[in-house]
JSON list of C-alpha atoms in Angstrom, two decimals:
[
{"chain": "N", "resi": 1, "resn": "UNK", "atom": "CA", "xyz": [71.98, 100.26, 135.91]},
{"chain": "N", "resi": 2, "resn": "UNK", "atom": "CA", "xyz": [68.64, 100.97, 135.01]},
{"chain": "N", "resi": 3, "resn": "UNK", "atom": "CA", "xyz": [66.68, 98.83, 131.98]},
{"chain": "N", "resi": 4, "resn": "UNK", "atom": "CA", "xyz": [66.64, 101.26, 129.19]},
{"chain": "N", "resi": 5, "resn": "UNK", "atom": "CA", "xyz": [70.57, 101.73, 129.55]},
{"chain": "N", "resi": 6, "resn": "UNK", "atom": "CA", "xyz": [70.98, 97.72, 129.63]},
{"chain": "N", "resi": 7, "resn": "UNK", "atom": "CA", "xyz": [68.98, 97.45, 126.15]},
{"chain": "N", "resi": 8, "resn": "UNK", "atom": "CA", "xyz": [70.72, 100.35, 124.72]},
{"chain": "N", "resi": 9, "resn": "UNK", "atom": "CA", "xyz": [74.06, 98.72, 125.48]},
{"chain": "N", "resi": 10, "resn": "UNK", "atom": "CA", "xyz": [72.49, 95.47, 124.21]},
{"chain": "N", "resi": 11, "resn": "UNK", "atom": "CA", "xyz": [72.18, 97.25, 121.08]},
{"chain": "N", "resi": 12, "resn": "UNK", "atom": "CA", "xyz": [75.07, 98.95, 120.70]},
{"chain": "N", "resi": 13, "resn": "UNK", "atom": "CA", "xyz": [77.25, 95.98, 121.76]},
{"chain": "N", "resi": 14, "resn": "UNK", "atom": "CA", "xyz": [75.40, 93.39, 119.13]},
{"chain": "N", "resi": 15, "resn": "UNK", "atom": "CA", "xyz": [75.66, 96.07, 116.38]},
{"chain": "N", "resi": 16, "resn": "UNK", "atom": "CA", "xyz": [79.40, 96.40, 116.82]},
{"chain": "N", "resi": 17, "resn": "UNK", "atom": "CA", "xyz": [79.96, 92.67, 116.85]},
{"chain": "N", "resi": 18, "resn": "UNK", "atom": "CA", "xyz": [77.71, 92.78, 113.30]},
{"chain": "N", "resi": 19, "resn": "UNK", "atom": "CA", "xyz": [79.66, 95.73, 111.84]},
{"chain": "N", "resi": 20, "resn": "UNK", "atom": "CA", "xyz": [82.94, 94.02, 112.96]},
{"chain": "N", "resi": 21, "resn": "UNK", "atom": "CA", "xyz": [81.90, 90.74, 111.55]},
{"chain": "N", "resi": 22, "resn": "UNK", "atom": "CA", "xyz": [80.39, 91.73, 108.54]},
{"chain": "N", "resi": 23, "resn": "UNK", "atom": "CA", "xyz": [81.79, 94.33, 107.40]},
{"chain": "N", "resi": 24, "resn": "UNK", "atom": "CA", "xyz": [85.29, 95.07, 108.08]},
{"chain": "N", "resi": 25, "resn": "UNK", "atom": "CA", "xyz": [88.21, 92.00, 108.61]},
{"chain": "N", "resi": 26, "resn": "UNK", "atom": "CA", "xyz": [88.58, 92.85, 112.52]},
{"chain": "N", "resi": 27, "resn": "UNK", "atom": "CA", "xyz": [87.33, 89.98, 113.45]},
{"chain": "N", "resi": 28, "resn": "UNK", "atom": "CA", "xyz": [90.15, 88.01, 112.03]},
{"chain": "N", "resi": 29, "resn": "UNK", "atom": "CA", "xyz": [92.52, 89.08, 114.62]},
{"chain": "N", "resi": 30, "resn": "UNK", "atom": "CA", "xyz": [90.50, 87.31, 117.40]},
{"chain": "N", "resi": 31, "resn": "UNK", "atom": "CA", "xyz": [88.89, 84.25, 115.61]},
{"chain": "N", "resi": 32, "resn": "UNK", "atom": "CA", "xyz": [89.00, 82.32, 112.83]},
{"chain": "N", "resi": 33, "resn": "UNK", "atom": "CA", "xyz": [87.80, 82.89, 109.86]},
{"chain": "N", "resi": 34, "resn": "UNK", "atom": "CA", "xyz": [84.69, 80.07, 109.69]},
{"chain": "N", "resi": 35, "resn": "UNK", "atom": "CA", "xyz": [83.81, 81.85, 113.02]},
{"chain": "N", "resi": 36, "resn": "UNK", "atom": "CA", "xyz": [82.42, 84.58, 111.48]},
{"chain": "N", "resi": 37, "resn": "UNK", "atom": "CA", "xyz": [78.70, 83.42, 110.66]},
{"chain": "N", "resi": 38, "resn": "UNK", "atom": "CA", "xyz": [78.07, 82.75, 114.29]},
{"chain": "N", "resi": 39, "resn": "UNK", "atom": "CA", "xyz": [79.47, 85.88, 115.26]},
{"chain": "N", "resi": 40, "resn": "UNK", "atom": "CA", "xyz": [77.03, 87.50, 112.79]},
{"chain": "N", "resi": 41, "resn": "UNK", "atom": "CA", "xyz": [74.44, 85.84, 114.31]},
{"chain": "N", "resi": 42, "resn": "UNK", "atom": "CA", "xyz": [75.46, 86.62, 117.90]},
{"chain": "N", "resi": 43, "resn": "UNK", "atom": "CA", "xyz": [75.55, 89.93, 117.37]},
{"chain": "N", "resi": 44, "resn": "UNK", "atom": "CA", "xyz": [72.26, 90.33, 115.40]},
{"chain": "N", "resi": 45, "resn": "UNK", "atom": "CA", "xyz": [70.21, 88.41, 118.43]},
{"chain": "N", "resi": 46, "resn": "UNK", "atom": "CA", "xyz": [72.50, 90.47, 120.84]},
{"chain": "N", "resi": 47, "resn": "UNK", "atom": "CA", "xyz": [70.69, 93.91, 119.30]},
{"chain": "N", "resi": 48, "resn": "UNK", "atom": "CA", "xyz": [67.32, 92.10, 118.83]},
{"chain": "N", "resi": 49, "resn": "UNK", "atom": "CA", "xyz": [66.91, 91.56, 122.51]},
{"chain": "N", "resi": 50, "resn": "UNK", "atom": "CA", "xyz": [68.03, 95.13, 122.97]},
{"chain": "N", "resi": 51, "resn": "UNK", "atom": "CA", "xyz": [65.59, 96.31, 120.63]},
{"chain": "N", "resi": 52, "resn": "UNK", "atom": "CA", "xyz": [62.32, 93.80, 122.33]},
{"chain": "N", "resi": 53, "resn": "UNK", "atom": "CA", "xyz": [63.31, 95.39, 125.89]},
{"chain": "N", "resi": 54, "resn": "UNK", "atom": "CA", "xyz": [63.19, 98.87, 124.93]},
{"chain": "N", "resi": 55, "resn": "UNK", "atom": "CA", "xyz": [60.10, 98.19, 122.56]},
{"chain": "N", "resi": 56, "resn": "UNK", "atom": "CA", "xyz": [58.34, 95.92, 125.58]},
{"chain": "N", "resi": 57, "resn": "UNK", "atom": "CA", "xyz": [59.38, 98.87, 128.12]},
{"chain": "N", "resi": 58, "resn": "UNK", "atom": "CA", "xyz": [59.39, 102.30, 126.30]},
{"chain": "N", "resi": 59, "resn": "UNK", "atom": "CA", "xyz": [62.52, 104.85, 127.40]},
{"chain": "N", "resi": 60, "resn": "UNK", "atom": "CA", "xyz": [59.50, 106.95, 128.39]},
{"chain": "N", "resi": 61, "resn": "UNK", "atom": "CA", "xyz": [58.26, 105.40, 131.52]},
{"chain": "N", "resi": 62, "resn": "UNK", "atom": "CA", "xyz": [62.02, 105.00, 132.48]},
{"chain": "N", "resi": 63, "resn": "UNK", "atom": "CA", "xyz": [64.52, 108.56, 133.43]},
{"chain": "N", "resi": 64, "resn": "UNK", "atom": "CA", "xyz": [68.16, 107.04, 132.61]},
{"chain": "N", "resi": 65, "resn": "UNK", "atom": "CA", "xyz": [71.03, 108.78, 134.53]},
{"chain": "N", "resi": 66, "resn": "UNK", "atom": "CA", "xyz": [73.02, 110.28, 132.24]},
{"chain": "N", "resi": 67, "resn": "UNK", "atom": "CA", "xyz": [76.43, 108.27, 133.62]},
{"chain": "N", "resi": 68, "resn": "UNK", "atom": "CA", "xyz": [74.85, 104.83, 131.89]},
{"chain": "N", "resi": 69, "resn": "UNK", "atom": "CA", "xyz": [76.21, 106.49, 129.03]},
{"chain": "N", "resi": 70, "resn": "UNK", "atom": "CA", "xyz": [79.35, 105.40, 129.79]},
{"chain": "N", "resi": 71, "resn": "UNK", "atom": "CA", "xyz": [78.25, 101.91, 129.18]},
{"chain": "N", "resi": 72, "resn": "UNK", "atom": "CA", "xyz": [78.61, 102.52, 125.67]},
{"chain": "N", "resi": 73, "resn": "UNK", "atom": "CA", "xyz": [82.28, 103.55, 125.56]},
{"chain": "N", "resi": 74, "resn": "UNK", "atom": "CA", "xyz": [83.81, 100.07, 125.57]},
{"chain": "N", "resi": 75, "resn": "UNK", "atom": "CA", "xyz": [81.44, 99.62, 122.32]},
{"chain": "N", "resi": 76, "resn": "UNK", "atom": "CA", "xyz": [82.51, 102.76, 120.82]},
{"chain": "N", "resi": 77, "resn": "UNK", "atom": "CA", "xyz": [86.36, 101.54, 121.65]},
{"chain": "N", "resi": 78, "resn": "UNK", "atom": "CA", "xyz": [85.10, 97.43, 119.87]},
{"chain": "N", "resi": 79, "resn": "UNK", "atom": "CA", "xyz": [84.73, 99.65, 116.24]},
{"chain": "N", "resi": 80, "resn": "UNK", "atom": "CA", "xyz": [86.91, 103.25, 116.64]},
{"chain": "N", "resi": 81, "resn": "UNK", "atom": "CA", "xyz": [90.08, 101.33, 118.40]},
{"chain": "N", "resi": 82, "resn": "UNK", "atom": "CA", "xyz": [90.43, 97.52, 117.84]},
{"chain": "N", "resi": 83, "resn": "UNK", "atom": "CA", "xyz": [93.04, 95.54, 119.35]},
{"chain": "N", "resi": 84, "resn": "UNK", "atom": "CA", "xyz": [95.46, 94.24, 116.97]},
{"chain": "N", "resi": 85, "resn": "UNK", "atom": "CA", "xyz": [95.96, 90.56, 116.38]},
{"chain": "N", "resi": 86, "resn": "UNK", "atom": "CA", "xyz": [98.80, 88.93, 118.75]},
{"chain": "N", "resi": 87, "resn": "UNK", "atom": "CA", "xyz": [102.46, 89.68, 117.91]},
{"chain": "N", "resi": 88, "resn": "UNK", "atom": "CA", "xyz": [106.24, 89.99, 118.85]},
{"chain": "N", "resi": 89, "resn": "UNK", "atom": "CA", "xyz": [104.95, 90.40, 123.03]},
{"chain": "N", "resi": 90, "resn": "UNK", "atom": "CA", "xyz": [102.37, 87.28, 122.91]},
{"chain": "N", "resi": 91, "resn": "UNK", "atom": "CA", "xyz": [105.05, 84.93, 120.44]},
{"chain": "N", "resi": 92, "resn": "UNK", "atom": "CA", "xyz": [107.50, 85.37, 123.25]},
{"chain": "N", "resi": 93, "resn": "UNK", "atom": "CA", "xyz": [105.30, 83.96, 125.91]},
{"chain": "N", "resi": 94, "resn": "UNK", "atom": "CA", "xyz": [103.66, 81.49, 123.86]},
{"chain": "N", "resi": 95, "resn": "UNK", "atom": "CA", "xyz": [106.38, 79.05, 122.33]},
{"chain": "N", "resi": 96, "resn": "UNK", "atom": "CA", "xyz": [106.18, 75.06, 121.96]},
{"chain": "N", "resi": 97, "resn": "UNK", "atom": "CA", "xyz": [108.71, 73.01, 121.53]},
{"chain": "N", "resi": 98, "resn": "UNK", "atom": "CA", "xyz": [108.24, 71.15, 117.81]},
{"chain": "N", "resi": 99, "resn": "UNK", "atom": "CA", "xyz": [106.03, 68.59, 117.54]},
{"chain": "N", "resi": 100, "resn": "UNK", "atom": "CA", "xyz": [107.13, 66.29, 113.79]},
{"chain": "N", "resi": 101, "resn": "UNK", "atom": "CA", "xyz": [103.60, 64.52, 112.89]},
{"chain": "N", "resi": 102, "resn": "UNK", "atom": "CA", "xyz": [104.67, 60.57, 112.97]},
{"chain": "N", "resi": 103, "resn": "UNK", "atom": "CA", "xyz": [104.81, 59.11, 109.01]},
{"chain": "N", "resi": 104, "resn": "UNK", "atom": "CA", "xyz": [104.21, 62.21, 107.49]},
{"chain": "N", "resi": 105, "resn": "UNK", "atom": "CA", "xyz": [104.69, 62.37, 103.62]},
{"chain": "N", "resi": 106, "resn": "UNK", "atom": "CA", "xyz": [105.25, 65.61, 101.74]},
{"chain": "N", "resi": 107, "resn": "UNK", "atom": "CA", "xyz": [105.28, 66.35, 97.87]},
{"chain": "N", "resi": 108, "resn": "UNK", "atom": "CA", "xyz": [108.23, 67.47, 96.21]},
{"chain": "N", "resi": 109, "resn": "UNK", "atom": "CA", "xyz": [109.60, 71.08, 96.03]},
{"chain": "N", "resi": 110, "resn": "UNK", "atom": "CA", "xyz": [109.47, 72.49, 92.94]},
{"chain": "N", "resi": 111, "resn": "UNK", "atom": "CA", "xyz": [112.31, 74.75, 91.93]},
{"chain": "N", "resi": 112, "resn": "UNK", "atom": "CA", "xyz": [110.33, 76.17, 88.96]},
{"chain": "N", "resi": 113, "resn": "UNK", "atom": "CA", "xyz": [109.01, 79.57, 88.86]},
{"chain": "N", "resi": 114, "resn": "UNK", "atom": "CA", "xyz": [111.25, 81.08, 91.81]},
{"chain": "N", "resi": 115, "resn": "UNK", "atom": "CA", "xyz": [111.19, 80.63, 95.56]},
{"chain": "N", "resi": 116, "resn": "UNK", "atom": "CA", "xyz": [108.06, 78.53, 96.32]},
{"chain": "N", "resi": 117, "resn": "UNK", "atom": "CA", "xyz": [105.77, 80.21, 99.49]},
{"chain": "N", "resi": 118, "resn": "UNK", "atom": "CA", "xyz": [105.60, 77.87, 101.91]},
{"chain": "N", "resi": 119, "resn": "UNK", "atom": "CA", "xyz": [103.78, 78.24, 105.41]},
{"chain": "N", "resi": 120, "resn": "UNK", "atom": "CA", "xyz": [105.74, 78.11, 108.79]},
{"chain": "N", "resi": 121, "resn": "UNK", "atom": "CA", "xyz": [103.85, 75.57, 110.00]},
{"chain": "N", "resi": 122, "resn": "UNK", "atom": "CA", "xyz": [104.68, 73.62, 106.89]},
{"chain": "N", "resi": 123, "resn": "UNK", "atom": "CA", "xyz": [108.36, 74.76, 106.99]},
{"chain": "N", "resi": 124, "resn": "UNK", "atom": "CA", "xyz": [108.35, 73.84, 110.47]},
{"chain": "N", "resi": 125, "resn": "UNK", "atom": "CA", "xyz": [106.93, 69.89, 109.77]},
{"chain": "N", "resi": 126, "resn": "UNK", "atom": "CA", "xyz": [109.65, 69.22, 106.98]},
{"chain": "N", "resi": 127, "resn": "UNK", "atom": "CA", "xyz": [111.99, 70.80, 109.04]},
{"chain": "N", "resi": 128, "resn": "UNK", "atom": "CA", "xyz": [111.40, 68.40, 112.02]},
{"chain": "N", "resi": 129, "resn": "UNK", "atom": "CA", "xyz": [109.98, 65.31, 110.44]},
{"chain": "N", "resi": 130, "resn": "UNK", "atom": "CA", "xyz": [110.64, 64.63, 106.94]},
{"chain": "N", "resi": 131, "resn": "UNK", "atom": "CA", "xyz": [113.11, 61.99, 106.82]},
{"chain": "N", "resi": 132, "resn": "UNK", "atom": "CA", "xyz": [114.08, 62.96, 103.02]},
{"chain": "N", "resi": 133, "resn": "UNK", "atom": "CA", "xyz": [115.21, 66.31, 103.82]},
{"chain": "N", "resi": 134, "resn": "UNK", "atom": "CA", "xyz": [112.85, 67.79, 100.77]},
{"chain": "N", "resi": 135, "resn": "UNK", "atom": "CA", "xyz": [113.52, 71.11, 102.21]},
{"chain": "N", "resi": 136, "resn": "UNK", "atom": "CA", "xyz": [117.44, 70.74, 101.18]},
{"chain": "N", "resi": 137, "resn": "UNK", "atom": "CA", "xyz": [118.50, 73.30, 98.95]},
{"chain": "N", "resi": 138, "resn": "UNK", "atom": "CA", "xyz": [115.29, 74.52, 97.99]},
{"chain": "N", "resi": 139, "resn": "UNK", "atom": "CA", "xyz": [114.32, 78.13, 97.82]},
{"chain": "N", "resi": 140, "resn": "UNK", "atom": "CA", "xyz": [111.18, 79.04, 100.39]},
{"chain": "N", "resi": 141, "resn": "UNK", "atom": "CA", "xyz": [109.35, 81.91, 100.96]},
{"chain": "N", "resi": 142, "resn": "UNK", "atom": "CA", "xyz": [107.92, 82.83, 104.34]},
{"chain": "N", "resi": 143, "resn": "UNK", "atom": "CA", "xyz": [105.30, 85.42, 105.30]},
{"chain": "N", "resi": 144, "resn": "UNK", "atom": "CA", "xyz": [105.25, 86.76, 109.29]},
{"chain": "N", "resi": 145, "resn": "UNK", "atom": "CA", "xyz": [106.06, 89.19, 111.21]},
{"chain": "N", "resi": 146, "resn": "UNK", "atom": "CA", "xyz": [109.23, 89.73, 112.94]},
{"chain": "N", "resi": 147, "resn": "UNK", "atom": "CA", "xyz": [109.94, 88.80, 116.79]},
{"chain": "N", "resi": 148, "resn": "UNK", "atom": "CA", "xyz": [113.61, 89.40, 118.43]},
{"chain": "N", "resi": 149, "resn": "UNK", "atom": "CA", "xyz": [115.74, 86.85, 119.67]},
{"chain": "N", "resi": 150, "resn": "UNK", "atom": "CA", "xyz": [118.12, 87.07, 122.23]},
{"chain": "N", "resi": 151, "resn": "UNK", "atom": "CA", "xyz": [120.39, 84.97, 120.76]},
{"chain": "N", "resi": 152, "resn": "UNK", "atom": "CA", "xyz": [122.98, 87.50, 118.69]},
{"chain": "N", "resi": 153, "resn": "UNK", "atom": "CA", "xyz": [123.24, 87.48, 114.49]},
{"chain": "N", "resi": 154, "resn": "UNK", "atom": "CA", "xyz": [119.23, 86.16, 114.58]},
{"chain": "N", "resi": 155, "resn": "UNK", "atom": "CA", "xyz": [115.79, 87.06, 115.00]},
{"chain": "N", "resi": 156, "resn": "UNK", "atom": "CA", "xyz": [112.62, 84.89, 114.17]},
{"chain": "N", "resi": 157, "resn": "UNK", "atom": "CA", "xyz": [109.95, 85.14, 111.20]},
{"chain": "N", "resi": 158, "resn": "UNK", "atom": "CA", "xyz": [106.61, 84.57, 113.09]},
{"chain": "N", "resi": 159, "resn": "UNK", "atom": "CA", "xyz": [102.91, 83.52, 112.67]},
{"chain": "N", "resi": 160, "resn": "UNK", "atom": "CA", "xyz": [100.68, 82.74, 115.76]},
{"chain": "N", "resi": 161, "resn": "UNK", "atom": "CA", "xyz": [98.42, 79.76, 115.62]},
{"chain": "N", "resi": 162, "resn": "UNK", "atom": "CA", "xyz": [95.08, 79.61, 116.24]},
{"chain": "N", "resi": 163, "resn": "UNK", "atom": "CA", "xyz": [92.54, 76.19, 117.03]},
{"chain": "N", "resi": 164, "resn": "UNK", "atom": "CA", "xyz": [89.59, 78.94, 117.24]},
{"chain": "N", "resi": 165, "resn": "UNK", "atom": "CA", "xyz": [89.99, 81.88, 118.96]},
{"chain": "N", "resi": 166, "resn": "UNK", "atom": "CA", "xyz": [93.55, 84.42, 120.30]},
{"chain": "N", "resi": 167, "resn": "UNK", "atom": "CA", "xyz": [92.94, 83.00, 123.81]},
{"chain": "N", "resi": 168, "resn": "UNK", "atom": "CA", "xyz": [94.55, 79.79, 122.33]},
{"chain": "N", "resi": 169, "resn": "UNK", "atom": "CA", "xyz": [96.97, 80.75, 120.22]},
{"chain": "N", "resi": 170, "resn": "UNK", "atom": "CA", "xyz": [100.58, 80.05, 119.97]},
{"chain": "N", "resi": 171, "resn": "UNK", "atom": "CA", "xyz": [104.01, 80.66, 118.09]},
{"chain": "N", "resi": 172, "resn": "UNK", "atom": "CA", "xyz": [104.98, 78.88, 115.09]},
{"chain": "N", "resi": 173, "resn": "UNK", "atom": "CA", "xyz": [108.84, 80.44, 114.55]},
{"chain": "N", "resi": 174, "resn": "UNK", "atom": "CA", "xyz": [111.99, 80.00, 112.31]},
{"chain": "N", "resi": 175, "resn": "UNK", "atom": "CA", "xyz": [115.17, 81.94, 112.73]},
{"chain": "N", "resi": 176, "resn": "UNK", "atom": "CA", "xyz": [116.18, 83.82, 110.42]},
{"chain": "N", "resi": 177, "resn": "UNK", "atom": "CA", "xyz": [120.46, 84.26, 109.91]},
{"chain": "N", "resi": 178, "resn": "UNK", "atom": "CA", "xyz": [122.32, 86.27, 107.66]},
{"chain": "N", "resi": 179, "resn": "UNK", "atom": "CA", "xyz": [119.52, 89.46, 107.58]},
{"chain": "N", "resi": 180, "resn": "UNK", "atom": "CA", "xyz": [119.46, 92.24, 110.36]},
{"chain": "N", "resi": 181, "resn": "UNK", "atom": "CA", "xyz": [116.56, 92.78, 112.12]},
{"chain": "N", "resi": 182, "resn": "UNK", "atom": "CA", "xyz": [114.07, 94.34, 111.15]},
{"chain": "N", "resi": 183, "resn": "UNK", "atom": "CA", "xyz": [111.43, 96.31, 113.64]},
{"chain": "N", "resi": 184, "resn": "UNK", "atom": "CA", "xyz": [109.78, 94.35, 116.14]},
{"chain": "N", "resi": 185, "resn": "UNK", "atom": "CA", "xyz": [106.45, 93.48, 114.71]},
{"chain": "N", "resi": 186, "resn": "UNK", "atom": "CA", "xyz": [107.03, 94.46, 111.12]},
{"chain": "N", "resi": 187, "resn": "UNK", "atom": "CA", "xyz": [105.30, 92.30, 108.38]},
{"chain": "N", "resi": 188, "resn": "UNK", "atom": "CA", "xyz": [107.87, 90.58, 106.29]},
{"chain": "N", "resi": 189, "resn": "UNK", "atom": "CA", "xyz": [108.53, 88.17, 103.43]},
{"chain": "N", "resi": 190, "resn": "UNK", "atom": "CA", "xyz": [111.99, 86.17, 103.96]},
{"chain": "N", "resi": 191, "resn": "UNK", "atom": "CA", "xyz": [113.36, 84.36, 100.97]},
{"chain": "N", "resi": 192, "resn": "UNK", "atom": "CA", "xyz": [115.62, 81.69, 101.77]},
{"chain": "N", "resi": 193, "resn": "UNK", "atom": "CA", "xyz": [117.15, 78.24, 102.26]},
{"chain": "N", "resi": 194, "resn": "UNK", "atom": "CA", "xyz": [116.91, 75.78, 105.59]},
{"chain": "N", "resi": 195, "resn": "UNK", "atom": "CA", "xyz": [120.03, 75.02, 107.26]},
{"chain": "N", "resi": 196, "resn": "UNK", "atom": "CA", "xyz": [119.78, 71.87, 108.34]},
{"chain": "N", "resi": 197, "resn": "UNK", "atom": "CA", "xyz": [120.23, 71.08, 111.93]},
{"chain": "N", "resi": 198, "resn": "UNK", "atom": "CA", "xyz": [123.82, 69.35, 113.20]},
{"chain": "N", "resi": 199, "resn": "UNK", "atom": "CA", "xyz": [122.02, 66.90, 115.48]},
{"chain": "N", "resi": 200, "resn": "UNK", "atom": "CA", "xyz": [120.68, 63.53, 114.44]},
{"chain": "N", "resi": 201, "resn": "UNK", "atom": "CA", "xyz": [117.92, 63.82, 116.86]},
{"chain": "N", "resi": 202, "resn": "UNK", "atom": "CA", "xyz": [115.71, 65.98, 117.61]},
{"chain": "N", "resi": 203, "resn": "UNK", "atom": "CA", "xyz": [116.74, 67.16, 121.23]},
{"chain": "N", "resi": 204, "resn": "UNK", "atom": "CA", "xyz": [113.97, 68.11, 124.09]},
{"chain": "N", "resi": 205, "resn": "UNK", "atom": "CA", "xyz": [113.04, 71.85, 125.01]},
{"chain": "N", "resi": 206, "resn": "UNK", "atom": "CA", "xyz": [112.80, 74.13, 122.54]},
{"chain": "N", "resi": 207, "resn": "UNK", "atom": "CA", "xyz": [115.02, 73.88, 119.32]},
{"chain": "N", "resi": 208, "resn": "UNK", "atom": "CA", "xyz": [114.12, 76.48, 116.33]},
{"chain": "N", "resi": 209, "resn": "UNK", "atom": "CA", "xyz": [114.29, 75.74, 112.51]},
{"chain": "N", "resi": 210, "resn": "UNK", "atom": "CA", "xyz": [116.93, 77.85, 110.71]},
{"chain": "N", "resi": 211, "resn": "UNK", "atom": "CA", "xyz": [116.67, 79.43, 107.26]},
{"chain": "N", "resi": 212, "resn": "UNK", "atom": "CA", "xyz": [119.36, 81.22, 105.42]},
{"chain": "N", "resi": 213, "resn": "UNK", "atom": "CA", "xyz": [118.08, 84.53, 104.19]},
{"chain": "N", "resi": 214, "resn": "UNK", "atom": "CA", "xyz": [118.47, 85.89, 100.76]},
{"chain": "N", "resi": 215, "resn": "UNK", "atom": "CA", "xyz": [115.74, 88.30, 100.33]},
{"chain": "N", "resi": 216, "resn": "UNK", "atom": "CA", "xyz": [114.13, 90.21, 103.62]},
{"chain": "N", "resi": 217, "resn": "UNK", "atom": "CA", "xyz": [110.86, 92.37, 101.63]},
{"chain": "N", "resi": 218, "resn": "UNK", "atom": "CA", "xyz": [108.84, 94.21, 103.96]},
{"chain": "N", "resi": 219, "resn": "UNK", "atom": "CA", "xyz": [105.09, 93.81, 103.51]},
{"chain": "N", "resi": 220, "resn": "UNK", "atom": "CA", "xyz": [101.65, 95.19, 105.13]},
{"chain": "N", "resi": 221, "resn": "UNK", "atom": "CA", "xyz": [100.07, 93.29, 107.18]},
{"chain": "N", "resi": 222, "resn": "UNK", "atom": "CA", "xyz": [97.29, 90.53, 105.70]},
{"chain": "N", "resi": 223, "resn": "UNK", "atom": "CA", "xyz": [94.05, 91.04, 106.69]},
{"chain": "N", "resi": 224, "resn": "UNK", "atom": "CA", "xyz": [94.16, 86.88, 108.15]},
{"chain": "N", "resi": 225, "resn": "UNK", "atom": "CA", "xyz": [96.92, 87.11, 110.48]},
{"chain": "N", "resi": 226, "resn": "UNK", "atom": "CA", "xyz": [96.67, 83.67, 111.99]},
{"chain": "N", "resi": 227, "resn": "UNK", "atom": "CA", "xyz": [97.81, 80.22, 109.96]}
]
């Protein structure tokens, strides 16, 4: 690969990490949101050295086959055709049994005003480890997107989690009962109520959190797919 190819591709690479990062909400579905001023910054030195190697070497003194090119179609592919954040396929392979935080305390629920939004990682921790059942009778609303089950009459309401980037993300799940399914991937909103588990203890493996729909609302995707 000759040198005035490598520092176009330098260029092209850093600008589409900028454009990504700066401009659109792309970047969302691979990192985390306080990510995004190093990613900035990578990009813009990325295109700077691209920029000093073709100013240090001019194009002129250089004849670059016209295959190198192709070097810039995985660039072109970064901006035109991003990948979308993890879903249905990745939630499947990615599950972890639940994990109560020891002497947690929660605030109360409150039933003014209508369902209150709660996230599934929060649904999850009262679910699993609050010893006064706040979640009892109250009405919730949770925001994911919608992953099949095999077992029959459910399917799960699902947000990936994320310590930085998707490489490390995993599936943070309730099943829904009492709704059909909808399509595999779909954005929802599921108003409901948590059924409470029948055990006294919380078993090993992996044991899901119920709730009770009322309300299944079909939404577009947010632009911060990750909790």
């Amino acid at each position: 690969m000759s040198r005035w190819s490598q520092n176009l591709t330098l260029i092209l690479l850093g600008g589409a990490v900028v454009w990504i990062s700066a401009f659109t909400t792309s970047y969302l579905n691979y990192v985390k949101a306080g990510f995004q001023p190093f990613l900035i910054a990578a990009g813009v030195i990325v295109a700077a050295l691209g920029v000093l190697g073709l100013v240090r070497r001019p194009a002129a003194h250089e004849h670059a086959p016209r295959v190198a090119w192709l070097m810039t179609l995985p660039v072109f592919a970064i901006v035109l055709i991003a990948p979308p954040a993890l879903g249905s396929f990745a939630a499947s392979r990615s599950q972890r049994p639940p994990e109560p935080p020891a002497n947690a305390e929660y605030d109360p629920i409150s039933a003014a005003g209508g369902p209150a939004d709660m996230k599934i990682a929060e649904f999850l921790a009262r679910a699993f480890g609050d010893k006064k059942k706040s979640l009892t009778g109250k009405s919730v609303r949770l925001t994911g997107f919608v992953t099949p089950s095999k077992k029959k009459g459910q399917w799960y309401v699902t947000r990936m989690s994320i310590a930085c980037c998707a490489a490390d993300g995993y599936a943070l799940q309730v099943a829904v009962l009492g709704a059909p399914a909808p399509k595999a991937d779909s954005w929802v909103e599921v108003t409901g109520t948590w059924v409470p588990p029948k055990w006294k203890k919380l078993p090993s493996g992996m044991v899901f959190a119920e709730i009770a729909a009322a309300h299944v609302q079909p939404i577009k995707p947010p632009s911060e797919p990750y909790e």
